[in-house]
XYZ file of C-alpha atoms in Angstrom:
740
model
C -91.468 -36.475 52.660
C -90.617 -38.756 49.708
C -89.556 -37.168 46.465
C -92.447 -36.662 43.999
C -92.510 -38.545 40.707
C -93.090 -36.612 37.501
C -95.176 -38.319 34.819
C -94.340 -36.781 31.453
C -95.706 -37.040 27.924
C -92.759 -37.256 25.531
C -92.714 -36.802 21.724
C -92.817 -40.532 21.012
C -95.276 -42.842 19.231
C -95.497 -44.921 22.422
C -98.899 -44.505 24.022
C -97.675 -44.156 27.610
C -96.268 -41.663 30.086
C -92.673 -41.684 31.343
C -91.566 -41.267 34.977
C -88.764 -38.920 36.088
C -87.496 -37.270 39.238
C -87.698 -33.466 39.513
C -84.660 -31.416 38.405
C -82.227 -30.710 41.210
C -83.202 -27.701 43.314
C -86.700 -27.317 41.844
C -89.453 -26.280 44.255
C -92.373 -28.687 44.360
C -94.832 -25.797 43.866
C -93.266 -25.066 40.451
C -94.202 -28.508 39.119
C -97.580 -27.690 37.575
C -99.277 -29.932 34.999
C -98.625 -28.551 31.509
C -95.128 -27.144 32.098
C -92.283 -28.317 29.874
C -89.174 -30.074 31.113
C -86.023 -31.117 29.320
C -85.252 -34.772 30.101
C -82.765 -37.441 29.036
C -84.437 -39.998 26.755
C -82.218 -42.765 25.453
C -79.080 -41.142 24.050
C -80.615 -37.726 23.520
C -82.385 -34.962 25.390
C -86.031 -34.215 24.570
C -88.654 -31.739 25.741
C -91.642 -33.297 27.484
C -94.835 -31.982 29.069
C -95.729 -32.691 32.694
C -99.094 -34.453 32.935
C -99.238 -35.261 36.641
C -97.186 -35.519 39.826
C -97.558 -38.806 41.744
C -96.093 -40.322 44.884
C -95.126 -43.735 43.505
C -93.760 -45.254 40.302
C -93.655 -48.773 38.930
C -90.088 -48.039 37.810
C -87.493 -49.112 40.422
C -86.115 -46.067 42.302
C -82.549 -46.705 41.122
C -83.747 -46.609 37.489
C -85.501 -43.236 37.742
C -83.537 -40.410 36.137
C -83.877 -36.758 37.099
C -85.203 -34.227 34.607
C -82.535 -31.783 33.425
C -84.386 -28.454 33.381
C -87.756 -26.920 34.147
C -88.460 -24.678 31.143
C -91.627 -22.833 32.221
C -92.858 -20.912 35.211
C -96.413 -21.284 33.852
C -97.805 -23.896 31.416
C -97.571 -22.647 27.789
C -100.954 -24.205 26.930
C -104.013 -22.776 28.699
C -106.028 -25.358 30.676
C -108.804 -25.528 28.031
C -106.341 -26.343 25.256
C -104.514 -28.855 27.451
C -107.851 -30.613 28.029
C -108.489 -30.573 24.284
C -105.147 -32.350 23.709
C -106.038 -34.987 26.314
C -109.395 -35.541 24.589
C -107.762 -35.659 21.140
C -105.180 -38.266 22.154
C -107.888 -40.454 23.665
C -110.383 -40.121 20.801
C -107.856 -40.682 17.997
C -105.978 -43.397 19.948
C -102.730 -41.468 19.599
C -99.715 -40.902 21.806
C -100.368 -37.989 24.197
C -96.764 -36.798 23.862
C -97.047 -36.713 20.093
C -100.437 -34.965 20.336
C -98.985 -32.230 22.545
C -96.108 -31.846 20.062
C -98.627 -31.192 17.269
C -100.282 -28.558 19.465
C -97.051 -26.664 20.244
C -95.066 -24.545 17.767
C -91.777 -26.089 16.630
C -89.613 -23.746 18.707
C -91.501 -24.619 21.897
C -90.979 -28.318 21.142
C -87.269 -27.527 20.982
C -87.232 -25.782 24.360
C -87.420 -22.096 23.397
C -88.943 -19.804 26.047
C -92.717 -19.510 25.782
C -92.490 -15.731 25.862
C -92.592 -13.019 23.235
C -89.180 -12.013 21.950
C -87.202 -9.594 24.026
C -85.768 -6.694 22.071
C -83.179 -4.107 23.088
C -83.953 -0.389 22.728
C -81.430 2.448 23.007
C -82.631 5.524 24.946
C -81.025 8.842 25.831
C -80.766 9.458 29.583
C -82.704 12.346 31.123
C -79.722 14.756 31.291
C -78.119 13.850 27.966
C -77.261 16.857 25.760
C -75.255 17.053 22.499
C -73.391 20.054 23.998
C -71.930 17.875 26.770
C -68.222 18.897 27.014
C -67.209 15.230 27.061
C -68.342 15.063 23.395
C -66.410 18.091 22.154
C -63.721 15.874 20.636
C -66.053 12.980 19.714
C -68.148 14.115 16.707
C -69.424 10.596 15.895
C -70.694 10.142 19.437
C -72.301 13.604 19.374
C -74.163 12.843 16.099
C -75.237 9.467 17.441
C -76.665 11.102 20.560
C -78.568 13.636 18.415
C -80.162 10.758 16.504
C -81.142 8.918 19.706
C -82.665 12.123 21.122
C -84.936 12.333 18.047
C -86.588 9.037 19.143
C -88.073 9.557 22.626
C -89.487 5.984 22.634
C -86.067 4.520 21.902
C -84.344 3.000 18.881
C -84.654 -0.751 18.365
C -81.265 -2.451 18.236
C -82.244 -4.133 14.963
C -82.740 -0.697 13.340
C -79.363 0.818 14.270
C -77.915 0.174 10.818
C -80.814 1.935 9.055
C -80.105 5.082 11.106
C -76.334 4.878 10.488
C -75.714 4.210 14.181
C -72.858 1.937 15.243
C -72.124 0.231 18.537
C -68.651 1.825 18.420
C -70.339 5.187 18.945
C -73.086 4.043 21.331
C -71.062 2.036 23.840
C -68.826 5.021 24.821
C -72.035 7.063 25.253
C -73.378 4.339 27.568
C -70.132 4.388 29.583
C -70.527 8.162 29.981
C -74.100 7.730 31.223
C -75.648 9.534 28.240
C -77.543 6.537 26.789
C -78.999 3.413 28.310
C -80.328 0.098 26.968
C -83.808 -1.122 27.859
C -85.028 -4.646 27.128
C -88.736 -5.092 26.549
C -91.156 -7.405 24.777
C -91.280 -6.975 21.035
C -95.067 -7.239 20.954
C -96.620 -5.192 23.705
C -100.191 -5.177 24.904
C -101.731 -1.956 23.715
C -105.165 -0.474 24.048
C -107.262 -0.209 20.936
C -107.892 3.315 19.676
C -110.448 4.537 17.173
C -112.939 2.512 15.151
C -112.476 -1.195 14.573
C -113.400 -0.649 10.929
C -111.130 0.712 8.231
C -113.721 0.040 5.541
C -117.500 0.337 5.669
C -119.473 -2.881 6.015
C -121.518 -3.987 3.022
C -125.313 -4.076 3.336
C -126.653 -7.568 4.020
C -129.569 -9.008 2.094
C -132.445 -10.577 4.010
C -130.915 -14.085 4.107
C -127.507 -12.796 5.207
C -129.141 -10.616 7.854
C -131.160 -13.545 9.220
C -128.014 -15.712 9.441
C -126.067 -12.864 11.079
C -128.819 -12.240 13.647
C -129.090 -15.942 14.531
C -125.355 -16.324 15.118
C -124.998 -12.982 16.941
C -127.736 -14.090 19.346
C -125.595 -17.131 20.175
C -122.409 -15.215 21.051
C -121.209 -15.909 24.580
C -122.167 -19.602 24.664
C -121.604 -22.780 22.663
C -123.745 -23.134 19.567
C -122.866 -24.867 16.295
C -124.104 -23.234 13.083
C -123.903 -24.686 9.580
C -123.896 -21.725 7.179
C -124.815 -23.344 3.869
C -124.610 -20.672 1.214
C -124.374 -21.080 -2.543
C -121.096 -19.918 -4.094
C -120.992 -16.128 -4.202
C -123.794 -15.748 -1.608
C -121.695 -13.545 0.674
C -120.745 -15.940 3.474
C -117.491 -14.031 3.999
C -119.366 -10.762 4.597
C -121.398 -12.528 7.299
C -118.120 -13.745 8.853
C -116.626 -10.247 8.780
C -119.608 -8.611 10.442
C -119.737 -11.308 13.122
C -116.017 -10.838 13.804
C -116.623 -7.084 14.183
C -119.140 -7.856 16.926
C -116.722 -10.228 18.635
C -113.600 -8.027 18.663
C -115.618 -4.961 19.626
C -116.657 -6.854 22.776
C -113.013 -7.521 23.676
C -112.957 -11.145 22.481
C -110.868 -12.952 19.855
C -111.917 -14.775 16.680
C -110.243 -17.840 15.150
C -110.759 -18.329 11.398
C -109.692 -21.624 9.782
C -109.219 -21.965 6.019
C -108.444 -25.189 4.115
C -105.464 -24.148 1.977
C -102.277 -22.142 2.464
C -102.875 -20.468 -0.899
C -106.042 -18.844 0.461
C -104.056 -17.277 3.315
C -102.689 -14.126 1.619
C -106.004 -13.123 0.018
C -107.928 -13.832 3.232
C -105.425 -11.828 5.255
C -105.598 -8.962 2.741
C -109.389 -8.848 2.926
C -109.380 -8.834 6.733
C -106.595 -6.237 6.889
C -108.564 -3.909 4.585
C -111.679 -4.215 6.741
C -110.346 -4.124 10.317
C -108.227 -1.824 12.440
C -107.186 -4.889 14.418
C -104.204 -7.069 15.198
C -104.248 -10.092 12.883
C -102.053 -13.189 13.289
C -101.495 -15.600 10.375
C -100.469 -19.202 11.087
C -99.755 -21.867 8.478
C -96.858 -24.063 7.361
C -95.361 -21.407 5.068
C -94.772 -19.059 8.005
C -91.272 -19.552 9.443
C -90.869 -21.018 12.923
C -90.056 -17.712 14.639
C -92.978 -15.853 13.031
C -95.309 -18.718 13.921
C -94.203 -18.656 17.562
C -94.637 -14.875 17.734
C -98.168 -15.145 16.294
C -99.011 -18.072 18.625
C -97.838 -16.142 21.694
C -99.651 -12.989 20.583
C -102.893 -14.988 20.364
C -102.276 -16.661 23.731
C -101.546 -13.356 25.460
C -104.537 -11.576 23.946
C -102.402 -9.383 21.684
C -103.949 -10.697 18.445
C -107.619 -9.948 17.854
C -108.098 -12.229 14.828
C -106.206 -15.467 14.171
C -106.266 -16.890 10.636
C -104.729 -20.252 9.765
C -104.973 -23.707 8.266
C -105.910 -26.857 10.195
C -102.968 -26.781 12.667
C -104.024 -23.273 13.774
C -106.893 -25.030 15.559
C -104.459 -25.559 18.461
C -103.673 -21.832 18.790
C -104.520 -20.644 22.317
C -106.740 -17.592 22.803
C -106.796 -15.565 25.998
C -110.314 -14.266 25.301
C -111.990 -16.760 22.912
C -115.153 -15.410 21.344
C -115.851 -17.176 18.028
C -114.518 -19.960 15.790
C -115.194 -19.903 12.037
C -114.287 -22.819 9.792
C -114.661 -21.917 6.113
C -115.162 -24.556 3.375
C -115.940 -27.062 6.119
C -116.414 -29.879 3.593
C -112.790 -29.713 2.431
C -110.715 -32.886 2.855
C -107.647 -30.744 3.672
C -108.972 -30.401 7.220
C -108.182 -34.077 7.817
C -104.556 -34.728 8.806
C -103.387 -37.821 6.905
C -100.190 -38.653 8.795
C -99.039 -38.702 12.413
C -101.958 -37.483 14.491
C -104.838 -38.191 12.094
C -107.279 -35.625 13.446
C -110.059 -33.828 11.622
C -109.859 -30.079 12.315
C -113.587 -29.619 11.658
C -114.612 -32.142 14.282
C -112.007 -30.976 16.799
C -113.038 -27.349 16.261
C -116.570 -28.258 17.371
C -115.162 -30.002 20.468
C -112.988 -26.974 21.258
C -115.897 -24.560 20.842
C -117.971 -26.652 23.253
C -115.158 -26.787 25.820
C -114.516 -23.034 25.605
C -118.223 -22.084 25.523
C -118.074 -20.144 22.262
C -120.120 -20.476 19.063
C -118.699 -22.096 15.944
C -119.725 -21.374 12.359
C -119.104 -24.057 9.717
C -119.450 -22.516 6.273
C -119.689 -24.118 2.833
C -121.555 -23.992 -0.453
C -121.374 -27.802 -0.506
C -121.597 -29.009 3.118
C -120.266 -32.450 3.944
C -122.878 -35.142 4.384
C -121.697 -35.534 8.000
C -122.467 -31.876 8.754
C -125.829 -31.999 6.977
C -126.706 -35.101 8.979
C -125.791 -33.258 12.210
C -127.985 -30.350 11.125
C -130.923 -32.656 10.354
C -130.440 -34.310 13.759
C -130.611 -30.925 15.508
C -126.989 -30.844 16.642
C -126.223 -27.917 14.314
C -128.473 -24.993 13.389
C -128.807 -24.901 9.598
C -128.681 -21.421 8.062
C -129.147 -21.243 4.275
C -128.121 -18.558 1.795
C -129.856 -19.508 -1.435
C -129.054 -16.533 -3.670
C -125.904 -14.750 -4.706
C -124.995 -11.403 -3.193
C -125.729 -8.263 -5.208
C -127.053 -8.723 -8.720
C -125.004 -11.838 -9.561
C -126.981 -14.766 -10.957
C -126.208 -18.493 -10.567
C -124.324 -19.985 -13.519
C -126.076 -22.035 -16.205
C -124.935 -25.653 -16.563
C -124.445 -27.458 -19.852
C -123.565 -31.160 -19.995
C -121.568 -31.635 -23.185
C -121.601 -35.242 -24.397
C -118.163 -35.915 -25.897
C -118.820 -39.497 -26.996
C -117.451 -39.936 -30.544
C -116.203 -36.338 -30.594
C -112.507 -35.762 -31.360
C -110.679 -34.273 -28.361
C -107.651 -32.018 -28.766
C -105.612 -32.356 -25.525
C -108.943 -33.143 -23.851
C -110.730 -30.136 -25.373
C -113.723 -30.639 -27.708
C -114.626 -28.431 -30.672
C -117.793 -26.891 -29.116
C -115.821 -26.013 -25.990
C -113.120 -24.310 -28.087
C -115.807 -22.201 -29.788
C -117.351 -21.181 -26.436
C -113.921 -20.223 -25.105
C -113.150 -18.122 -28.197
C -116.466 -16.250 -27.852
C -115.844 -15.545 -24.153
C -112.319 -14.240 -24.739
C -113.459 -12.114 -27.677
C -116.013 -10.498 -25.344
C -113.146 -9.417 -23.048
C -113.927 -11.956 -20.329
C -111.970 -14.745 -18.646
C -112.201 -18.531 -18.974
C -111.406 -21.087 -16.275
C -110.462 -24.595 -17.445
C -110.525 -27.220 -14.705
C -108.560 -30.461 -14.994
C -107.657 -32.310 -11.819
C -104.428 -33.808 -13.178
C -101.031 -32.181 -12.858
C -98.278 -32.710 -15.403
C -98.284 -33.034 -19.184
C -99.937 -36.439 -19.460
C -101.033 -39.091 -16.948
C -98.780 -41.676 -18.547
C -96.295 -42.526 -21.280
C -97.082 -45.521 -23.515
C -95.208 -47.455 -26.174
C -97.346 -47.430 -29.320
C -95.795 -50.711 -30.494
C -95.938 -53.032 -27.481
C -98.147 -51.211 -24.970
C -95.487 -50.634 -22.278
C -96.590 -48.043 -19.687
C -94.381 -45.835 -17.519
C -94.757 -47.621 -14.196
C -93.260 -46.347 -10.921
C -90.582 -48.801 -9.704
C -91.645 -48.220 -6.083
C -95.449 -48.060 -6.364
C -98.322 -49.827 -8.063
C -98.972 -46.648 -10.016
C -98.069 -45.046 -13.303
C -95.727 -42.113 -13.461
C -96.899 -38.787 -14.857
C -94.981 -37.099 -17.663
C -93.897 -33.538 -16.762
C -92.684 -32.182 -20.077
C -91.483 -28.820 -18.789
C -88.939 -30.542 -16.528
C -88.457 -33.479 -18.942
C -89.137 -36.101 -16.293
C -91.502 -38.861 -15.292
C -92.735 -38.252 -11.752
C -94.748 -40.407 -9.354
C -97.328 -38.290 -7.526
C -97.580 -40.903 -4.759
C -93.987 -41.366 -3.598
C -92.152 -38.557 -5.393
C -89.865 -40.819 -7.448
C -88.638 -39.027 -10.578
C -86.575 -40.115 -13.578
C -85.821 -39.026 -17.150
C -88.184 -40.388 -19.820
C -86.535 -43.215 -21.801
C -85.549 -42.590 -25.425
C -86.495 -46.169 -26.345
C -89.136 -48.481 -24.978
C -87.559 -50.481 -22.092
C -89.579 -53.519 -23.212
C -89.285 -53.664 -27.029
C -86.608 -51.007 -27.663
C -88.796 -49.143 -30.191
C -88.856 -45.347 -30.196
C -92.578 -44.641 -30.647
C -93.313 -43.490 -27.092
C -96.439 -41.349 -26.784
C -98.084 -39.403 -23.946
C -101.659 -40.516 -23.296
C -104.325 -38.473 -21.574
C -104.054 -34.815 -20.673
C -102.692 -33.006 -17.636
C -102.553 -29.306 -16.830
C -99.201 -28.860 -18.617
C -100.531 -30.374 -21.836
C -103.739 -28.359 -21.619
C -101.695 -25.196 -21.059
C -99.496 -25.940 -24.084
C -102.453 -26.620 -26.361
C -104.495 -23.634 -25.150
C -101.501 -21.368 -25.797
C -101.513 -22.586 -29.407
C -105.299 -22.292 -29.787
C -105.489 -18.785 -28.285
C -102.142 -17.130 -29.034
C -103.480 -13.607 -28.426
C -104.440 -14.285 -24.804
C -102.309 -15.265 -21.788
C -102.774 -18.807 -20.450
C -102.129 -19.005 -16.704
C -101.599 -22.443 -15.138
C -102.391 -22.806 -11.428
C -101.428 -26.104 -9.824
C -99.004 -27.339 -7.188
C -96.084 -27.271 -9.637
C -96.626 -23.709 -10.879
C -97.207 -22.235 -7.397
C -94.419 -23.970 -5.479
C -92.195 -20.870 -5.341
C -92.874 -18.266 -2.670
C -95.007 -15.438 -3.996
C -95.911 -17.239 -7.243
C -99.576 -17.717 -6.277
C -99.926 -14.063 -5.299
C -98.386 -12.982 -8.626
C -100.819 -15.163 -10.598
C -103.824 -13.891 -8.636
C -102.683 -10.304 -9.216
C -102.628 -10.878 -12.997
C -106.070 -12.502 -12.915
C -107.582 -9.727 -10.822
C -106.442 -7.100 -13.318
C -109.481 -8.300 -15.274
C -107.838 -8.678 -18.678
C -109.136 -11.540 -20.852
C -107.130 -14.713 -20.215
C -107.458 -18.469 -19.774
C -106.914 -19.987 -16.329
C -106.105 -23.679 -16.344
C -105.571 -25.642 -13.177
C -106.471 -28.219 -10.575
C -108.753 -28.046 -7.543
C -106.578 -25.243 -6.160
C -108.728 -23.019 -8.398
C -111.964 -24.302 -6.867
C -111.464 -23.095 -3.306
C -112.756 -19.737 -2.211
C -111.316 -17.586 -5.008
C -113.270 -14.595 -6.292
C -112.629 -14.004 -10.009
C -115.231 -11.396 -11.082
C -114.248 -11.516 -14.777
C -114.576 -15.313 -15.165
C -117.807 -16.007 -17.044
C -117.065 -19.453 -18.506
C -115.952 -22.481 -16.508
C -114.984 -25.635 -18.431
C -114.679 -28.984 -16.650
C -112.745 -31.213 -19.023
C -113.551 -34.589 -17.470
C -116.391 -35.092 -14.993
C -116.519 -38.892 -15.145
C -113.778 -39.791 -12.671
C -115.960 -40.000 -9.551
C -118.920 -41.808 -11.070
C -117.638 -45.383 -10.793
C -115.058 -45.287 -7.995
C -114.962 -48.022 -5.358
C -114.764 -45.308 -2.664
C -118.257 -44.615 -1.315
C -117.310 -40.943 -0.838
C -116.236 -40.439 -4.466
C -119.613 -39.184 -5.706
C -119.860 -36.688 -2.818
C -116.384 -35.326 -3.561
C -117.112 -35.114 -7.275
C -120.370 -33.237 -6.669
C -118.636 -30.819 -4.297
C -115.810 -30.232 -6.749
C -118.132 -29.565 -9.705
C -120.246 -27.107 -7.708
C -117.216 -25.357 -6.225
C -115.493 -24.981 -9.608
C -118.748 -23.875 -11.220
C -119.077 -21.273 -8.487
C -116.152 -19.314 -9.921
C -118.328 -18.327 -12.925
C -120.489 -15.217 -13.128
C -119.762 -13.798 -9.679
C -120.197 -10.185 -10.850
C -122.613 -8.486 -13.285
C -121.933 -10.746 -16.281
C -123.829 -14.077 -16.264
C -121.802 -17.261 -15.995
C -121.893 -20.555 -17.873
C -120.443 -23.963 -16.926
C -119.664 -26.569 -19.602
C -119.110 -30.087 -18.276
C -117.485 -32.488 -20.743
C -118.624 -36.035 -20.064
C -119.094 -39.396 -21.749
C -122.109 -39.945 -19.473
C -124.257 -36.861 -20.006
C -127.416 -38.725 -18.906
C -125.926 -40.151 -15.698
C -128.531 -39.616 -12.926
C -126.004 -38.027 -10.585
C -124.887 -35.426 -13.117
C -128.462 -34.719 -14.184
C -129.641 -34.253 -10.600
C -126.643 -32.102 -9.645
C -126.892 -29.749 -12.632
C -130.675 -29.472 -12.736
C -131.757 -29.683 -9.086
C -128.623 -28.492 -7.257
C -126.281 -29.785 -4.579
C -128.851 -30.120 -1.779
C -131.054 -32.429 -3.859
C -127.970 -34.548 -4.540
C -127.047 -34.524 -0.829
C -130.539 -35.646 0.231
C -130.375 -38.568 -2.199
C -126.818 -39.470 -1.128
C -127.772 -39.429 2.570
C -130.723 -41.712 1.843
C -128.387 -44.160 0.059
C -125.856 -44.011 2.903
C -128.575 -44.751 5.458
C -129.765 -47.782 3.470
C -126.202 -49.096 3.134
C -125.258 -48.426 6.765
C -122.364 -46.168 5.771
C -121.118 -43.000 7.525
C -122.572 -40.812 8.887
C -124.975 -43.624 9.892
C -122.082 -45.802 11.081
C -118.568 -45.201 12.391
C -115.265 -46.405 10.976
C -111.680 -46.973 12.055
C -109.001 -48.178 9.654
C -105.896 -50.061 10.764
C -103.207 -49.701 8.099
C -99.946 -51.644 8.012
C -96.983 -51.631 5.656
C -93.741 -53.588 5.504
C -90.733 -54.119 3.268
C -91.566 -57.746 2.449
C -94.769 -59.165 0.941
C -97.040 -60.845 3.472
C -95.631 -59.155 6.577
C -98.366 -56.534 6.777
C -101.135 -59.132 6.298
C -99.596 -61.375 8.998
C -99.590 -58.473 11.460
C -103.197 -57.607 10.624
C -104.273 -61.255 10.932
C -102.958 -61.257 14.512
C -104.606 -57.878 15.162
C -107.913 -59.187 13.815
C -107.714 -62.226 16.090
C -107.201 -60.038 19.163
C -110.108 -57.792 18.126
C -112.435 -60.789 17.752
C -111.435 -62.031 21.223
C -112.049 -58.598 22.747
C -115.483 -58.347 21.135
C -116.447 -61.565 22.870
C -114.743 -60.724 26.191
C -116.227 -57.221 26.409
C -119.631 -58.312 25.108
C -119.638 -55.696 22.350
C -122.161 -55.914 19.529
C -122.756 -54.089 16.264
C -119.091 -54.064 15.203
C -117.818 -55.700 12.021
C -114.214 -56.505 11.095
C -113.666 -56.249 7.345
C -110.395 -57.722 6.168
C -107.495 -57.814 6.378
C -107.036 -57.172 2.661
C -104.251 -55.697 0.546
C -104.576 -51.938 0.100
C -106.004 -50.862 -3.290
C -102.498 -49.600 -4.116
C -100.664 -52.516 -2.531
C -97.118 -51.261 -3.088
C -96.255 -47.643 -2.383
C -92.802 -46.092 -1.908
C -91.293 -49.591 -1.878
C -93.498 -50.891 0.940
C -96.279 -53.482 0.772
C -99.520 -52.280 2.343
C -102.632 -53.905 3.783
C -105.571 -52.735 5.877
C -108.263 -53.867 8.318
C -111.518 -51.906 8.556
C -113.627 -51.701 11.712
C -117.244 -50.617 11.281
C -119.576 -49.955 14.196
C -123.257 -49.033 14.405
C -122.528 -46.817 17.419
C -119.476 -44.763 18.357
C -119.153 -45.762 22.038
C -118.685 -49.563 21.601
C -116.184 -48.988 18.778
C -114.076 -46.692 20.969
C -114.324 -49.096 23.892
C -112.927 -51.829 21.645
C -110.074 -49.626 20.370
C -109.083 -48.519 23.876
C -108.493 -52.151 24.864
C -107.112 -53.195 21.467
C -104.417 -50.599 20.729
C -102.171 -51.496 23.725
C -102.203 -55.105 22.497
C -101.124 -54.039 18.999
C -97.955 -52.472 20.405
C -97.016 -55.844 21.937
C -97.691 -58.041 18.898
C -94.770 -60.200 17.693
C -93.326 -58.691 14.559
C -94.839 -55.256 15.199
C -91.358 -53.695 15.005
C -90.957 -54.940 11.422
C -94.267 -53.379 10.442
C -95.208 -49.720 10.306
C -98.831 -49.410 11.397
C -101.327 -46.656 12.119
C -104.913 -46.423 13.286
C -107.095 -43.876 11.501
C -110.255 -43.043 13.453
C -113.049 -41.624 11.255
C -111.008 -42.059 8.050
C -112.081 -40.065 5.009
C -109.815 -41.964 2.629
C -110.069 -45.750 2.567
C -107.414 -46.075 -0.132
């Protein structure tokens, strides 16, 4: 019988499989699709995943190299998750090897065993006694044996130091047959004992109860639910009670959240409620902890899995429910490498694994609302806040002709002073980090431009540097204007640093807490800030959209939005949707307890129809209008997009590549007889130069999804063969959410 050929997916951007011979001495029955093998690839060794075993290869036999090692007895990924990776690679036109790498924890990509850690435990043997005559002249050994005897389940090797035990004392005891070493899994399967609840469940109001009943009735099969609840309506309590039902039936629940910073508070809330095993997975968890949590979920040893978008690929032995909170959040879309959308993939996974999925948000995406209107999702609404909390009152504050002090108007300062004097908290929202958006020369008009991007650098006064938020370039601010050599350099605009500085001066008797990416970069800093806020003392919170997501601040009664005009005139068709979501989410932090809340929106366009509709009629009235406009314009979700981006070191290279790509696409449209697809471009990217590279893009827009994907399937292999493609870095973004 001829030797089988192994077709492997390797961590490479190349959209193809690679052929190898089996490792020497490996039984054919051990070569199961999904197992990992270590193989030579170029000048290095890499870990690949076996996709299939075939009898023939197009590679000449003398060119085939044998794999080095078989790393698994069983595939690390369960069959359902392996199928999801195959679907993902095909849908997003991405390398299968790279897709599987995204799905596996880092240590598994590096070849670590796909098993829970083995740990050594020291035990006393059955006949061991401290009075053993062999210990009469060995007091240290005798004391060590006494300590071991006090732990009938054994002493973990890692804890020897804490018990003042040394190997110098234990090894002679082992030689005498008085102690033994047992190796066992660190995380062991254990039966659940007692109640699943550590804390009583809260009573549900009629709307919560109706949503809970509808979703509970769908457990055990695939159903998609859109839980659209106003901020503070108690969506999380519905999640918690559903999860109780799921884990009590012996199944597992996967909960996805948009931001790492929500992880600790979410974990704390779940840990207080459940007597259950909870695994937390996100990028701030170290590689070993992430692998342990991943394996615990796969082996059924974690009841609840909580994580950010990459946790979508966590295997579950007994899947029962998937919950995706803040489903509208753009953080669920991966913007580099495998450009998947965790929300959309979560729905695909739920369908493949025959479990229900709950998509929750106070401001659902227009795509999800469209799916609900089309009957693909069941729409469940929570229209009132939980308990006695009332929705906040909106006030549009026209700041035209008003003097602004670091972006803060006089009436807003008065409202803040009244709130603080009443012992309550104020939240000031400004979606700009740094001290000021730019530095300008008052004499000649020079602006602090990034040398590597078509963007201005932001002044960060605390670190005394100009920093580009697009490429990360940083430099010291000049003492003199580089253009005219004058010294009158002034910051223009306001960022969170400048607002913090000015608010500290305006309200010296109250702490001002800044929450943005700069102030929370250190480990534990976000938790420390949240702890101070939750003490309930009057203070001012100032920050970016990190403050808008899922936080519960019961003492915040005034929310101030310093500048609401940014999304009103953007060229991005999604800008108004994002602005509306952000305003509603930020506003939702106000008045979540007994005290009523107020939201002051500073704007130069107080009578703008969008702002009027949003503040007077609510988000769903805005969404209905926006969907009607999208339908008329033929924009998503009523059409489907793919964006081919290219960048190169020299001007013109990216456009030349895209011109060739466009020509091939036009030929394929004619050859395949595809209709309803437009090619828009190529054009320079809105920010043409970024991080020293010149960028351009080509947009594909289709009336239907199937013809667009048929075109891409034939088109992408041609792109890899285009002349000059090696000098250009290119990527295809299917269902892009950012066209800029």
